Short mmCIF file of C-alpha atoms and ligand atoms in Angstrom, two decimals:
data_model
loop_
_atom_site.label_atom_id
_atom_site.label_comp_id
_atom_site.label_asym_id
_atom_site.label_seq_id
_atom_site.Cartn_x
_atom_site.Cartn_y
_atom_site.Cartn_z
CA UNK A 1 -0.05 0.02 -0.41
CA UNK A 2 0.83 3.32 -0.69
CA UNK A 3 -0.39 6.72 -0.17
CA UNK A 4 0.73 10.35 -0.31
CA UNK A 5 -0.29 11.06 3.17
CA UNK A 6 -1.17 8.66 5.92
CA UNK A 7 -2.81 10.23 8.74
CA UNK A 8 -2.36 8.61 12.17
CA UNK A 9 -6.13 9.13 14.53
CA UNK A 10 -9.35 9.69 13.11
CA UNK A 11 -10.27 12.25 15.94
CA UNK A 12 -11.63 15.40 15.09
CA UNK A 13 -8.61 16.90 13.72
CA UNK A 14 -7.19 14.09 11.77
CA UNK A 15 -10.73 13.86 9.73
CA UNK A 16 -10.85 17.36 9.54
CA UNK A 17 -7.24 17.49 7.92
CA UNK A 18 -8.22 14.17 5.52
CA UNK A 19 -11.31 16.50 4.14
CA UNK A 20 -8.78 19.33 3.18
CA UNK A 21 -6.06 17.26 2.13
CA UNK A 22 -8.31 14.21 0.12
CA UNK A 23 -9.29 15.75 -3.01
CA UNK A 24 -5.74 16.46 -3.88
CA UNK A 25 -3.75 13.89 -2.23
CA UNK A 26 -4.27 10.11 -2.32
CA UNK A 27 -4.63 9.93 1.71
CA UNK A 28 -5.51 6.94 4.09
CA UNK A 29 -6.11 7.40 7.98
CA UNK A 30 -5.57 4.55 10.28
CA UNK A 31 -7.30 4.63 14.15
CA UNK A 32 -6.82 2.05 16.47
CA UNK A 33 -10.30 2.32 17.86
CA UNK A 34 -13.21 0.30 16.28
CA UNK A 35 -15.44 3.06 15.92
CA UNK A 36 -15.67 7.46 16.17
CA UNK A 37 -16.00 8.86 19.44
CA UNK A 38 -15.98 7.49 22.77
CA UNK A 39 -13.16 10.36 24.35
CA UNK A 40 -13.54 12.02 27.20
CA UNK A 41 -14.74 15.59 25.91
CA UNK A 42 -17.74 18.14 26.73
CA UNK A 43 -18.05 19.44 23.23
CA UNK A 44 -18.17 22.87 23.30
CA UNK A 45 -17.06 24.59 20.04
CA UNK A 46 -17.52 28.48 19.34
CA UNK A 47 -20.41 28.98 16.76
CA UNK A 48 -18.05 31.60 14.87
CA UNK A 49 -15.34 28.95 14.01
CA UNK A 50 -17.68 26.30 13.66
CA UNK A 51 -19.53 28.17 10.72
CA UNK A 52 -16.26 29.34 9.37
CA UNK A 53 -14.76 25.76 9.65
CA UNK A 54 -18.34 24.24 7.99
CA UNK A 55 -18.52 21.81 10.72
CA UNK A 56 -21.35 19.25 10.39
CA UNK A 57 -24.77 20.99 11.98
CA UNK A 58 -25.90 17.06 12.57
CA UNK A 59 -23.37 16.73 15.40
CA UNK A 60 -24.95 19.96 17.50
CA UNK A 61 -26.74 18.81 20.40
CA UNK A 62 -27.13 22.34 21.96
CA UNK A 63 -27.13 26.47 21.34
CA UNK A 64 -25.30 28.15 24.08
CA UNK A 65 -26.37 31.84 24.56
CA UNK A 66 -24.04 33.04 27.47
CA UNK A 67 -22.30 31.74 31.19
CA UNK A 68 -23.18 32.48 34.82
CA UNK A 69 -19.70 32.40 36.10
CA UNK A 70 -19.63 31.56 39.86
CA UNK A 71 -16.74 32.19 42.77
CA UNK A 72 -17.22 31.01 46.49
CA UNK A 73 -19.67 34.27 47.10
CA UNK A 74 -20.56 35.80 43.77
CA UNK A 75 -21.86 35.19 40.68
CA UNK A 76 -22.41 37.12 37.62
CA UNK A 77 -24.06 36.57 33.92
CA UNK A 78 -23.34 37.27 30.86
CA UNK A 79 -24.82 36.85 27.19
CA UNK A 80 -25.76 37.51 23.71
CA UNK A 81 -28.63 37.23 21.74
CA UNK A 82 -27.32 34.65 19.33
CA UNK A 83 -25.25 31.58 20.26
CA UNK A 84 -21.78 31.78 21.35
CA UNK A 85 -20.90 28.21 21.14
CA UNK A 86 -22.53 24.84 20.32
CA UNK A 87 -22.07 21.84 22.60
CA UNK A 88 -21.55 19.01 19.97
CA UNK A 89 -21.54 14.90 19.86
CA UNK A 90 -18.13 14.28 19.48
CA UNK A 91 -19.38 10.66 17.69
CA UNK A 92 -21.47 12.41 15.25
CA UNK A 93 -18.98 15.06 14.52
CA UNK A 94 -16.11 12.58 14.02
CA UNK A 95 -18.09 10.23 11.67
CA UNK A 96 -19.49 12.93 9.45
CA UNK A 97 -16.05 14.65 8.98
CA UNK A 98 -14.82 10.95 8.30
CA UNK A 99 -17.85 10.39 5.80
CA UNK A 100 -16.91 13.85 4.01
CA UNK A 101 -13.08 12.44 3.66
CA UNK A 102 -14.41 9.40 2.44
CA UNK A 103 -16.37 10.51 -0.06
CA UNK A 104 -13.55 12.84 -1.66
CA UNK A 105 -11.55 9.74 -1.54
CA UNK A 106 -9.89 9.02 1.65
CA UNK A 107 -9.45 5.47 2.65
CA UNK A 108 -9.87 4.66 6.54
CA UNK A 109 -8.42 1.72 8.47
CA UNK A 110 -10.19 1.52 11.57
CA UNK A 111 -8.70 -1.15 14.46
CA UNK A 112 -5.47 0.09 13.22
CA UNK A 113 -2.61 0.77 15.61
CA UNK A 114 0.56 3.05 14.49
CA UNK A 115 3.34 1.18 15.89
CA UNK A 116 6.51 3.22 14.66
CA UNK A 117 8.52 3.49 11.41
CA UNK A 118 10.61 0.94 9.70
CA UNK A 119 12.52 1.55 6.67
CA UNK A 120 10.45 4.76 5.72
CA UNK A 121 7.18 2.82 6.05
CA UNK A 122 4.38 3.03 8.96
CA UNK A 123 4.33 -0.24 11.19
CA UNK A 124 0.62 -0.95 11.79
CA UNK A 125 -1.36 -3.63 13.79
CA UNK A 126 -4.63 -4.13 12.04
CA UNK A 127 -6.64 -7.13 13.84
CA UNK A 128 -3.50 -9.12 14.51
CA UNK A 129 -1.54 -8.53 11.66
CA UNK A 130 1.27 -6.09 11.32
CA UNK A 131 1.09 -4.18 7.82
CA UNK A 132 3.26 -1.92 6.42
CA UNK A 133 2.20 1.27 4.81
CA UNK A 134 4.61 3.72 2.81
CA UNK A 135 3.53 7.26 2.54
CA UNK A 136 5.34 10.50 1.19
CA UNK A 137 4.35 12.06 4.40
CA UNK A 138 2.85 11.14 7.66
CA UNK A 139 0.54 13.25 10.29
CA UNK A 140 0.20 12.36 13.99
CA UNK A 141 -3.40 13.26 15.02
CA UNK A 142 -3.14 10.60 17.04
CA UNK A 143 -4.17 12.73 20.53
CA UNK A 144 -2.24 13.89 23.50
CA UNK A 145 -0.52 10.49 24.08
CA UNK A 146 0.83 10.65 20.92
CA UNK A 147 2.88 7.47 19.52
CA UNK A 148 4.08 9.64 16.55
CA UNK A 149 5.70 12.28 18.69
CA UNK A 150 7.23 9.80 20.86
CA UNK A 151 8.63 7.83 18.03
CA UNK A 152 10.02 11.36 15.91
CA UNK A 153 11.61 12.47 19.21
CA UNK A 154 9.58 15.30 20.37
CA UNK A 155 10.68 17.19 23.19
CA UNK A 156 7.82 18.09 25.58
CA UNK A 157 7.56 20.70 28.37
CA UNK A 158 4.01 20.51 29.60
CA UNK A 159 1.44 20.25 32.43
CA UNK A 160 -0.57 17.05 31.90
CA UNK A 161 -4.07 17.27 34.23
CA UNK A 162 -6.53 14.42 34.23
CA UNK A 163 -10.08 15.46 33.13
CA UNK A 164 -12.96 14.03 34.66
CA UNK A 165 -16.45 14.78 33.50
CA UNK A 166 -20.16 13.22 34.00
CA UNK A 167 -23.44 13.46 32.24
CA UNK A 168 -25.89 13.81 34.90
CA UNK A 169 -29.70 14.30 35.25
CA UNK A 170 -30.91 17.52 36.84
CA UNK A 171 -32.44 20.77 36.18
CA UNK A 172 -30.59 23.09 33.95
CA UNK A 173 -30.56 26.49 31.98
CA UNK A 174 -30.36 24.98 28.79
CA UNK A 175 -28.55 28.52 27.10
CA UNK A 176 -26.15 28.97 29.62
CA UNK A 177 -22.82 27.45 30.87
CA UNK A 178 -22.03 27.66 34.46
CA UNK A 179 -18.16 28.38 35.49
CA UNK A 180 -17.30 27.79 38.92
CA UNK A 181 -14.10 29.14 40.25
CA UNK A 182 -13.57 28.24 43.81
CA UNK A 183 -10.40 26.84 45.09
CA UNK A 184 -11.16 25.50 47.74
CA UNK A 185 -13.71 23.03 45.81
CA UNK A 186 -11.66 22.29 42.30
CA UNK A 187 -8.28 23.64 43.34
CA UNK A 188 -6.47 23.00 39.81
CA UNK A 189 -9.29 24.23 37.60
CA UNK A 190 -12.61 25.62 36.83
CA UNK A 191 -15.31 23.38 36.88
CA UNK A 192 -18.12 23.76 34.32
CA UNK A 193 -21.86 22.94 33.84
CA UNK A 194 -22.63 22.44 30.15
CA UNK A 195 -26.42 21.65 29.63
CA UNK A 196 -27.52 19.35 26.63
CA UNK A 197 -30.90 20.33 27.19
CA UNK A 198 -32.98 21.37 30.50
CA UNK A 199 -32.68 17.59 32.58
CA UNK A 200 -29.08 16.51 31.66
CA UNK A 201 -25.75 18.30 31.44
CA UNK A 202 -22.03 17.51 31.45
CA UNK A 203 -20.38 18.72 34.70
CA UNK A 204 -16.55 18.29 35.09
CA UNK A 205 -12.97 19.68 36.07
CA UNK A 206 -9.39 18.71 35.71
CA UNK A 207 -7.73 17.84 38.72
CA UNK A 208 -8.48 14.90 41.05
CA UNK A 209 -11.54 12.66 40.98
CA UNK A 210 -12.32 14.08 44.47
CA UNK A 211 -12.72 17.54 43.15
CA UNK A 212 -15.15 16.62 40.80
CA UNK A 213 -17.23 15.03 43.59
CA UNK A 214 -16.64 17.60 45.91
CA UNK A 215 -18.53 20.14 43.10
CA UNK A 216 -21.21 17.39 42.41
CA UNK A 217 -22.24 17.83 46.46
CA UNK A 218 -22.01 21.81 46.21
CA UNK A 219 -23.95 22.12 43.04
CA UNK A 220 -26.47 19.76 44.68
CA UNK A 221 -26.25 17.10 41.83
CA UNK A 222 -26.87 13.60 42.94
CA UNK A 223 -24.22 10.94 42.20
CA UNK A 224 -26.97 8.65 41.67
CA UNK A 225 -28.42 10.30 38.48
CA UNK A 226 -24.82 9.86 36.70
CA UNK A 227 -25.75 8.85 33.18
CA UNK A 228 -22.00 8.41 31.88
CA UNK A 229 -18.90 8.94 33.57
CA UNK A 230 -15.45 9.78 31.67
CA UNK A 231 -11.82 10.61 31.93
CA UNK A 232 -9.09 11.46 29.88
CA UNK A 233 -5.65 13.34 29.88
CA UNK A 234 -5.34 17.46 28.68
CA UNK A 235 -1.76 18.95 28.03
CA UNK A 236 -0.90 22.27 28.33
CA UNK A 237 2.31 23.61 27.23
CA UNK A 238 4.71 22.89 23.83
CA UNK A 239 6.10 19.46 22.21
CA UNK A 240 8.48 20.66 19.43
CA UNK A 241 9.25 20.35 16.85
CA UNK A 242 5.50 20.37 15.11
CA UNK A 243 7.44 19.18 11.77
CA UNK A 244 10.49 16.80 11.43
CA UNK A 245 11.44 15.55 8.14
CA UNK A 246 8.52 13.93 6.66
CA UNK A 247 6.22 13.63 9.46
CA UNK A 248 3.92 16.53 11.17
CA UNK A 249 1.85 16.66 14.27
CA UNK A 250 -1.62 18.24 14.12
CA UNK A 251 -4.15 18.67 17.38
CA UNK A 252 -3.70 17.35 20.71
CA UNK A 253 -0.40 15.69 19.52
CA UNK A 254 1.09 19.05 19.08
CA UNK A 255 -0.49 19.94 22.12
CA UNK A 256 -2.34 22.50 20.38
CA UNK A 257 -4.79 23.60 23.13
CA UNK A 258 -6.34 26.57 24.96
CA UNK A 259 -4.49 26.37 28.61
CA UNK A 260 -7.38 28.57 29.31
CA UNK A 261 -10.31 26.38 28.94
CA UNK A 262 -8.72 22.98 27.48
CA UNK A 263 -10.39 23.37 24.26
CA UNK A 264 -8.51 21.93 21.26
CA UNK A 265 -10.64 21.12 18.51
CA UNK A 266 -10.65 24.85 16.82
CA UNK A 267 -7.08 25.41 17.51
CA UNK A 268 -6.12 21.73 15.96
CA UNK A 269 -8.48 22.76 13.15
CA UNK A 270 -6.96 25.64 12.42
CA UNK A 271 -3.60 24.61 12.62
CA UNK A 272 -4.71 21.73 10.00
CA UNK A 273 -5.60 24.40 7.52
CA UNK A 274 -2.41 25.93 7.98
CA UNK A 275 -0.60 22.66 7.88
CA UNK A 276 -2.38 21.55 4.18
CA UNK A 277 -1.06 25.50 3.10
CA UNK A 278 2.68 24.29 3.81
CA UNK A 279 2.18 21.09 2.00
CA UNK A 280 0.57 22.57 -0.57
CA UNK A 281 3.78 24.86 -1.13
CA UNK A 282 5.66 22.10 -0.83
CA UNK A 283 6.88 23.47 2.19
CA UNK A 284 6.02 21.57 5.72
CA UNK A 285 8.98 23.62 7.29
CA UNK A 286 6.46 26.35 7.11
CA UNK A 287 3.86 25.05 8.89
CA UNK A 288 5.22 26.45 12.56
CA UNK A 289 5.55 29.93 11.12
CA UNK A 290 1.59 29.48 9.11
CA UNK A 291 0.33 28.55 13.13
CA UNK A 292 1.77 31.91 14.61
CA UNK A 293 -1.82 33.18 15.81
CA UNK A 294 -2.56 29.85 17.68
CA UNK A 295 1.12 30.04 19.06
CA UNK A 296 0.17 33.47 20.37
CA UNK A 297 -2.94 32.14 22.11
CA UNK A 298 -1.17 29.18 23.66
CA UNK A 299 1.66 31.34 25.49
CA UNK A 300 -0.85 33.60 26.41
CA UNK A 301 -2.82 31.13 28.15
CA UNK A 302 0.12 29.34 29.68
CA UNK A 303 0.73 32.70 31.36
CA UNK A 304 -2.60 33.24 32.30
CA UNK A 305 -2.64 29.71 33.70
CA UNK A 306 0.55 30.06 35.50
CA UNK A 307 -0.95 33.39 37.11
CA UNK A 308 -4.33 31.36 37.95
CA UNK A 309 -2.12 28.80 40.00
CA UNK A 310 -0.99 31.06 41.65
CA UNK A 311 -3.80 33.00 42.83
CA UNK A 312 -5.56 32.01 46.06
CA UNK A 313 -9.69 32.40 46.51
CA UNK A 314 -9.52 35.95 48.32
CA UNK A 315 -7.98 37.24 45.32
CA UNK A 316 -10.26 35.38 42.74
CA UNK A 317 -12.96 36.87 44.74
CA UNK A 318 -11.47 40.36 43.75
CA UNK A 319 -11.32 39.66 40.59
CA UNK A 320 -14.79 38.51 40.40
CA UNK A 321 -15.82 41.89 41.83
CA UNK A 322 -14.06 43.82 38.99
CA UNK A 323 -15.34 41.29 36.23
CA UNK A 324 -18.67 41.49 37.52
CA UNK A 325 -18.82 45.11 37.62
CA UNK A 326 -21.36 46.55 34.71
CA UNK A 327 -18.11 48.11 32.86
CA UNK A 328 -16.49 44.55 32.41
CA UNK A 329 -19.58 42.59 31.90
CA UNK A 330 -20.46 45.20 28.66
CA UNK A 331 -17.00 44.73 27.48
CA UNK A 332 -17.13 41.24 27.36
CA UNK A 333 -20.68 40.62 26.06
CA UNK A 334 -19.74 42.88 23.03
CA UNK A 335 -16.05 42.68 22.82
CA UNK A 336 -15.12 38.75 24.50
CA UNK A 337 -13.90 35.98 21.40
CA UNK A 338 -14.77 32.37 22.53
CA UNK A 339 -11.42 31.39 20.64
CA UNK A 340 -9.49 34.61 21.09
CA UNK A 341 -8.81 34.96 24.52
CA UNK A 342 -5.94 37.39 24.00
CA UNK A 343 -8.13 39.62 22.54
CA UNK A 344 -10.51 39.49 25.06
CA UNK A 345 -8.01 40.56 27.73
CA UNK A 346 -6.70 43.25 26.15
CA UNK A 347 -10.42 45.04 25.60
CA UNK A 348 -10.76 44.34 29.27
CA UNK A 349 -7.33 45.99 29.95
CA UNK A 350 -8.22 48.89 27.36
CA UNK A 351 -10.49 50.61 30.07
CA UNK A 352 -8.61 52.67 32.79
CA UNK A 353 -11.10 51.98 35.27
CA UNK A 354 -10.64 48.21 35.21
CA UNK A 355 -7.00 47.94 34.40
CA UNK A 356 -6.81 50.08 37.75
CA UNK A 357 -8.84 47.97 39.95
CA UNK A 358 -7.08 44.81 38.14
CA UNK A 359 -3.47 46.02 39.10
CA UNK A 360 -4.59 46.56 42.42
CA UNK A 361 -5.79 43.07 42.78
CA UNK A 362 -2.93 41.82 40.96
CA UNK A 363 0.23 43.48 40.00
CA UNK A 364 1.90 40.77 38.87
CA UNK A 365 -1.00 39.29 36.68
CA UNK A 366 -1.34 42.52 34.97
CA UNK A 367 2.25 42.97 34.30
CA UNK A 368 2.28 39.53 32.70
CA UNK A 369 -0.98 40.10 30.72
CA UNK A 370 0.45 43.29 29.62
C1 FAD B 401 -12.41 16.25 30.08
C2 FAD B 401 -12.09 16.90 28.72
C3 FAD B 401 -12.87 17.93 28.36
C4 FAD B 401 -12.79 18.70 27.02
N1 FAD B 401 -13.67 19.52 26.41
C5 FAD B 401 -13.29 20.14 25.40
C6 FAD B 401 -14.74 21.14 24.60
O1 FAD B 401 -15.60 21.33 25.27
N2 FAD B 401 -13.98 21.43 23.63
C7 FAD B 401 -13.08 21.49 22.82
O2 FAD B 401 -12.34 22.34 21.68
N3 FAD B 401 -11.87 20.35 23.34
C8 FAD B 401 -12.26 20.13 24.69
N4 FAD B 401 -11.37 18.93 24.85
C9 FAD B 401 -10.02 18.82 24.26
C10 FAD B 401 -10.42 18.19 23.08
O3 FAD B 401 -11.01 16.83 23.52
C11 FAD B 401 -8.89 17.48 22.29
O4 FAD B 401 -8.36 18.70 22.29
C12 FAD B 401 -9.52 17.27 20.99
O5 FAD B 401 -10.21 15.58 21.23
C13 FAD B 401 -8.42 16.88 19.89
O6 FAD B 401 -8.41 15.87 18.77
P1 FAD B 401 -7.39 15.63 18.21
O7 FAD B 401 -8.25 14.74 16.94
O8 FAD B 401 -6.46 16.36 17.68
O9 FAD B 401 -7.09 14.18 19.32
P2 FAD B 401 -8.33 13.06 19.73
O10 FAD B 401 -9.60 13.42 19.72
O11 FAD B 401 -7.37 12.39 21.26
O12 FAD B 401 -8.15 12.09 18.45
C14 FAD B 401 -6.61 11.20 18.17
C15 FAD B 401 -7.22 9.76 17.57
O13 FAD B 401 -6.48 9.19 17.78
C16 FAD B 401 -6.14 7.57 17.72
N5 FAD B 401 -5.06 7.26 18.03
C17 FAD B 401 -4.29 7.29 19.09
N6 FAD B 401 -3.13 6.62 19.06
C18 FAD B 401 -3.21 6.13 18.27
C19 FAD B 401 -2.42 5.08 17.70
N7 FAD B 401 -1.20 4.68 17.86
N8 FAD B 401 -2.65 4.45 16.33
C20 FAD B 401 -3.78 4.75 15.61
N9 FAD B 401 -4.77 5.42 15.91
C21 FAD B 401 -4.18 6.07 17.52
C22 FAD B 401 -7.37 7.73 18.80
O14 FAD B 401 -8.12 6.58 19.34
C23 FAD B 401 -8.48 8.97 18.93
O15 FAD B 401 -9.31 8.23 18.17
C24 FAD B 401 -11.57 18.24 26.29
C25 FAD B 401 -10.38 17.46 26.67
C26 FAD B 401 -11.04 16.80 28.21
C27 FAD B 401 -10.12 15.64 28.25
#
């Protein structure tokens, strides 16, 4: 078997990339699982990018218009008239993208695990048999614990966290996400409540499983009304290089993930577009440069994450006082961008009053963000 491009991993990013490439190249995608989906992932994707990337409408489970933020003792809400994000079903998203890629000519090898390279060929385990597949170019889209990244000898400097999420029965406002920032309950990350509809939601956090149990109690969600439990890792940081010889990494395998929220689907897909561009130009080494926007967002997110980790709950309460003010909410409602957190922070810090108040709370936070 020989292809122009072999993509390892049929997650959302691998399938999206297969779509981009399948018309002009012979493409194969290998996936170790026997079916699509199943990864621990809330499935929130910014609405603007969802449309721009032309992702399948069929995968949308709910439209989200706003968010309510809770600290230990305060809360405030922001909202807009049009949906800001969609909650998607990962299985449908991946299947629909794979179907599109197949229709354009991509071959899929399911239940097939990439093991490494031998003599310039990919060694694959397929239903107990070993196959060797030759391609001109190989792409690791095989997630955060990427085998491709290990095999090509990338270096990783990152913080890895375990995510825990349940789908639970309760009573929810289906238009709004809840974001809970309370270090006494979930010390490593915020906790989220993302409604699927009025009676079910995906509820999770990163860090320790006990933190999720504590949060479920705080939120008065019953542990005996859980419909599904999932756990999975996320990595915030850098894994480099993103391209080495005729092998590139994309999506979680390259840690193209927002350290502020752990969202990785959009950044992975935006980088997939940049990889396509570099490949079409015959200059794969340009891929890193073309991803400068995503890299800037990741750098900002890492700074923000370091600062968040260092703040105690009292400082968070004071930040909430500022962000919950009428002026800050107006800025967030009119200028915040679901995927461009750098722009959102800049818009807030442009307001002299807000800047002055935030400097009082944490001078180091503002210095780092500026
Ligand atoms: C709890 C949690 C909640 C999250 N919520 C969100 C969210 O709301 N929104 C968002 O944007 N992101 C979210 N993320 C992050 C998101 O899940 C990832 O960024 C996204 O899945 C990345 O897609 P990917 O295609 O790069 O990798 P993956 O989705 O991990 O896909 C990789 C694929 O490669 C396959 N594979 C792995 N190794 C091999 C191998 N050796 N051979 C063959 N196949 C292989 C895997 O089976 C898998 O199908 C969340 C993550 C966690 C843990």
